[in-house]
Amino acid sequence: MSDRIFGLVGLLLAAGFALAALSIEESFLSDAVGPKAFPLILAAMLALASLAIILKPDPEPHWPDMGRLVEIGAAVVMMLLYAEFLPIAGFVVATAVAAAYLSWRLGSSLLGALATGVGTSVGIYVIFHLVLGLSLARGPWGF
């Protein structure tokens, strides 16, 4: 039953996405395909995938126990806090804390999680900011 509900939500989302795509105003400088084509293709793919889920659902899933649901909720809270503190603490610090926490909750030791958080944060910073020149949130320390 939960797969069919998920498929129905997907169909509604695809319909809304298609309606939004159809409301895009075309400029006189648009190309032959136009700006509506790509969103409509995505909406059609979502609708087909949702229909497949509705027509051939999996057996009823086994839901995790309450402790596991609390851990999933804590991970969601961590991602919300990450988004909130990213402009305040900066990319490197906020990403290091979030990656370390999530790595720890996925089973790493505390020291391993800290190393993963710092390594992930610094690695992404080097690649995206220093190599590719993309702008990332700067913290109080300038990085």
mmCIF file of C-alpha atoms in Angstrom:
data_model
loop_
_atom_site.group_PDB
_atom_site.id
_atom_site.type_symbol
_atom_site.label_atom_id
_atom_site.label_comp_id
_atom_site.label_asym_id
_atom_site.label_seq_id
_atom_site.Cartn_x
_atom_site.Cartn_y
_atom_site.Cartn_z
ATOM 1 C CA MET A 1 0.000 0.000 0.000
ATOM 2 C CA SER A 2 2.826 2.449 0.813
ATOM 3 C CA ASP A 3 4.316 2.009 -2.688
ATOM 4 C CA ARG A 4 1.017 2.920 -4.295
ATOM 5 C CA ILE A 5 0.735 6.029 -2.128
ATOM 6 C CA PHE A 6 4.300 6.975 -3.075
ATOM 7 C CA GLY A 7 3.457 6.410 -6.759
ATOM 8 C CA LEU A 8 0.368 8.590 -6.463
ATOM 9 C CA VAL A 9 2.415 11.367 -4.867
ATOM 10 C CA GLY A 10 4.878 11.032 -7.748
ATOM 11 C CA LEU A 11 2.059 11.325 -10.292
ATOM 12 C CA LEU A 12 0.739 14.454 -8.599
ATOM 13 C CA LEU A 13 4.233 15.908 -8.512
ATOM 14 C CA ALA A 14 4.706 15.122 -12.222
ATOM 15 C CA ALA A 15 1.406 16.810 -13.054
ATOM 16 C CA GLY A 16 2.355 19.902 -11.077
ATOM 17 C CA PHE A 17 5.784 19.961 -12.696
ATOM 18 C CA ALA A 18 4.222 19.690 -16.160
ATOM 19 C CA LEU A 19 1.760 22.506 -15.414
ATOM 20 C CA ALA A 20 4.597 24.699 -14.187
ATOM 21 C CA ALA A 21 6.618 23.897 -17.314
ATOM 22 C CA LEU A 22 3.694 24.761 -19.561
ATOM 23 C CA SER A 23 3.398 28.156 -17.909
ATOM 24 C CA ILE A 24 6.955 29.146 -18.892
ATOM 25 C CA GLU A 25 6.821 32.120 -21.218
ATOM 26 C CA GLU A 26 8.885 31.745 -24.351
ATOM 27 C CA SER A 27 11.150 34.538 -25.493
ATOM 28 C CA PHE A 28 11.434 35.514 -29.117
ATOM 29 C CA LEU A 29 15.120 34.527 -28.842
ATOM 30 C CA SER A 30 14.476 30.893 -27.838
ATOM 31 C CA ASP A 31 15.944 27.952 -29.695
ATOM 32 C CA ALA A 32 14.016 25.415 -31.786
ATOM 33 C CA VAL A 33 13.230 23.173 -28.814
ATOM 34 C CA GLY A 34 12.240 25.945 -26.430
ATOM 35 C CA PRO A 35 12.502 26.206 -22.657
ATOM 36 C CA LYS A 36 9.557 23.891 -21.976
ATOM 37 C CA ALA A 37 10.970 20.721 -23.520
ATOM 38 C CA PHE A 38 13.398 19.616 -20.795
ATOM 39 C CA PRO A 39 10.991 20.124 -17.861
ATOM 40 C CA LEU A 40 8.239 18.319 -19.783
ATOM 41 C CA ILE A 41 10.559 15.382 -20.487
ATOM 42 C CA LEU A 42 11.396 15.198 -16.767
ATOM 43 C CA ALA A 43 7.709 15.339 -15.856
ATOM 44 C CA ALA A 44 6.947 12.524 -18.321
ATOM 45 C CA MET A 45 9.770 10.366 -16.914
ATOM 46 C CA LEU A 46 8.535 10.958 -13.357
ATOM 47 C CA ALA A 47 4.982 10.091 -14.394
ATOM 48 C CA LEU A 48 6.104 6.849 -16.082
ATOM 49 C CA ALA A 49 8.198 5.827 -13.077
ATOM 50 C CA SER A 50 5.290 6.606 -10.747
ATOM 51 C CA LEU A 51 2.912 4.543 -12.879
ATOM 52 C CA ALA A 52 5.338 1.627 -12.742
ATOM 53 C CA ILE A 53 5.407 1.868 -8.939
ATOM 54 C CA ILE A 54 1.603 1.989 -8.781
ATOM 55 C CA LEU A 55 1.059 -0.911 -11.180
ATOM 56 C CA LYS A 56 3.756 -3.204 -9.785
ATOM 57 C CA PRO A 57 4.391 -2.388 -6.108
ATOM 58 C CA ASP A 58 6.895 -4.222 -3.942
ATOM 59 C CA PRO A 59 5.697 -6.321 -1.014
ATOM 60 C CA GLU A 60 4.954 -4.365 2.147
ATOM 61 C CA PRO A 61 8.201 -2.923 3.510
ATOM 62 C CA HIS A 62 9.625 -3.661 6.920
ATOM 63 C CA TRP A 63 9.735 -0.335 8.753
ATOM 64 C CA PRO A 64 12.666 0.309 11.090
ATOM 65 C CA ASP A 65 12.180 0.337 14.838
ATOM 66 C CA MET A 66 11.743 3.577 16.795
ATOM 67 C CA GLY A 67 15.448 3.883 17.648
ATOM 68 C CA ARG A 68 16.432 3.829 13.991
ATOM 69 C CA LEU A 69 13.710 6.351 13.121
ATOM 70 C CA VAL A 70 15.093 8.675 15.813
ATOM 71 C CA GLU A 71 18.560 8.364 14.247
ATOM 72 C CA ILE A 72 17.127 9.210 10.830
ATOM 73 C CA GLY A 73 15.375 12.208 12.363
ATOM 74 C CA ALA A 74 18.636 13.316 13.994
ATOM 75 C CA ALA A 75 20.367 13.122 10.606
ATOM 76 C CA VAL A 76 17.631 15.296 9.089
ATOM 77 C CA VAL A 77 18.042 17.802 11.936
ATOM 78 C CA MET A 78 21.809 17.811 11.302
ATOM 79 C CA MET A 79 21.253 18.649 7.637
ATOM 80 C CA LEU A 80 18.868 21.472 8.573
ATOM 81 C CA LEU A 81 21.426 22.829 11.045
ATOM 82 C CA TYR A 82 24.096 22.537 8.351
ATOM 83 C CA ALA A 83 22.025 24.689 6.004
ATOM 84 C CA GLU A 84 21.396 27.205 8.790
ATOM 85 C CA PHE A 85 25.021 27.502 9.950
ATOM 86 C CA LEU A 86 26.693 27.323 6.533
ATOM 87 C CA PRO A 87 26.675 31.107 5.971
ATOM 88 C CA ILE A 88 27.635 31.777 9.601
ATOM 89 C CA ALA A 89 30.436 29.262 10.198
ATOM 90 C CA GLY A 90 31.581 28.981 6.587
ATOM 91 C CA PHE A 91 31.791 26.009 4.261
ATOM 92 C CA VAL A 92 34.855 24.318 5.728
ATOM 93 C CA VAL A 93 33.735 24.339 9.373
ATOM 94 C CA ALA A 94 30.044 23.572 8.765
ATOM 95 C CA THR A 95 30.846 20.765 6.330
ATOM 96 C CA ALA A 96 33.468 19.266 8.648
ATOM 97 C CA VAL A 97 31.002 19.150 11.551
ATOM 98 C CA ALA A 98 28.126 17.751 9.476
ATOM 99 C CA ALA A 99 30.269 15.139 7.703
ATOM 100 C CA ALA A 100 31.879 14.069 10.986
ATOM 101 C CA TYR A 101 28.516 13.644 12.698
ATOM 102 C CA LEU A 102 26.988 11.698 9.816
ATOM 103 C CA SER A 103 30.081 9.519 9.495
ATOM 104 C CA TRP A 104 29.983 8.783 13.233
ATOM 105 C CA ARG A 105 26.295 7.831 13.052
ATOM 106 C CA LEU A 106 27.051 5.525 10.119
ATOM 107 C CA GLY A 107 29.411 3.531 12.314
ATOM 108 C CA SER A 108 32.849 5.140 12.218
ATOM 109 C CA SER A 109 34.851 5.514 15.386
ATOM 110 C CA LEU A 110 34.938 9.014 16.842
ATOM 111 C CA LEU A 111 38.493 9.627 15.631
ATOM 112 C CA GLY A 112 37.701 8.159 12.209
ATOM 113 C CA ALA A 113 34.578 10.312 11.936
ATOM 114 C CA LEU A 114 36.565 13.455 12.769
ATOM 115 C CA ALA A 115 39.175 12.552 10.152
ATOM 116 C CA THR A 116 36.436 11.874 7.598
ATOM 117 C CA GLY A 117 34.719 15.184 8.358
ATOM 118 C CA VAL A 118 37.887 17.254 8.076
ATOM 119 C CA GLY A 119 39.124 15.335 5.030
ATOM 120 C CA THR A 120 35.805 15.651 3.229
ATOM 121 C CA SER A 121 35.497 19.338 4.014
ATOM 122 C CA VAL A 122 39.045 20.279 3.038
ATOM 123 C CA GLY A 123 38.985 18.041 -0.038
ATOM 124 C CA ILE A 124 35.784 19.564 -1.379
ATOM 125 C CA TYR A 125 37.081 23.064 -0.586
ATOM 126 C CA VAL A 126 40.320 22.457 -2.483
ATOM 127 C CA ILE A 127 38.586 20.983 -5.523
ATOM 128 C CA PHE A 128 35.661 23.378 -5.805
ATOM 129 C CA HIS A 129 37.172 26.622 -4.531
ATOM 130 C CA LEU A 130 40.889 26.481 -5.215
ATOM 131 C CA VAL A 131 40.931 24.364 -8.386
ATOM 132 C CA LEU A 132 37.604 25.211 -10.032
ATOM 133 C CA GLY A 133 37.316 28.728 -8.612
ATOM 134 C CA LEU A 134 33.738 28.339 -7.370
ATOM 135 C CA SER A 135 32.498 30.538 -4.556
ATOM 136 C CA LEU A 136 31.774 28.783 -1.263
ATOM 137 C CA ALA A 137 30.390 30.250 1.965
ATOM 138 C CA ARG A 138 33.102 32.103 3.862
ATOM 139 C CA GLY A 139 33.185 31.883 7.605
ATOM 140 C CA PRO A 140 34.659 34.234 10.169
ATOM 141 C CA TRP A 141 38.147 32.920 9.333
ATOM 142 C CA GLY A 142 37.847 33.659 5.612
ATOM 143 C CA PHE A 143 37.440 30.078 4.374
#
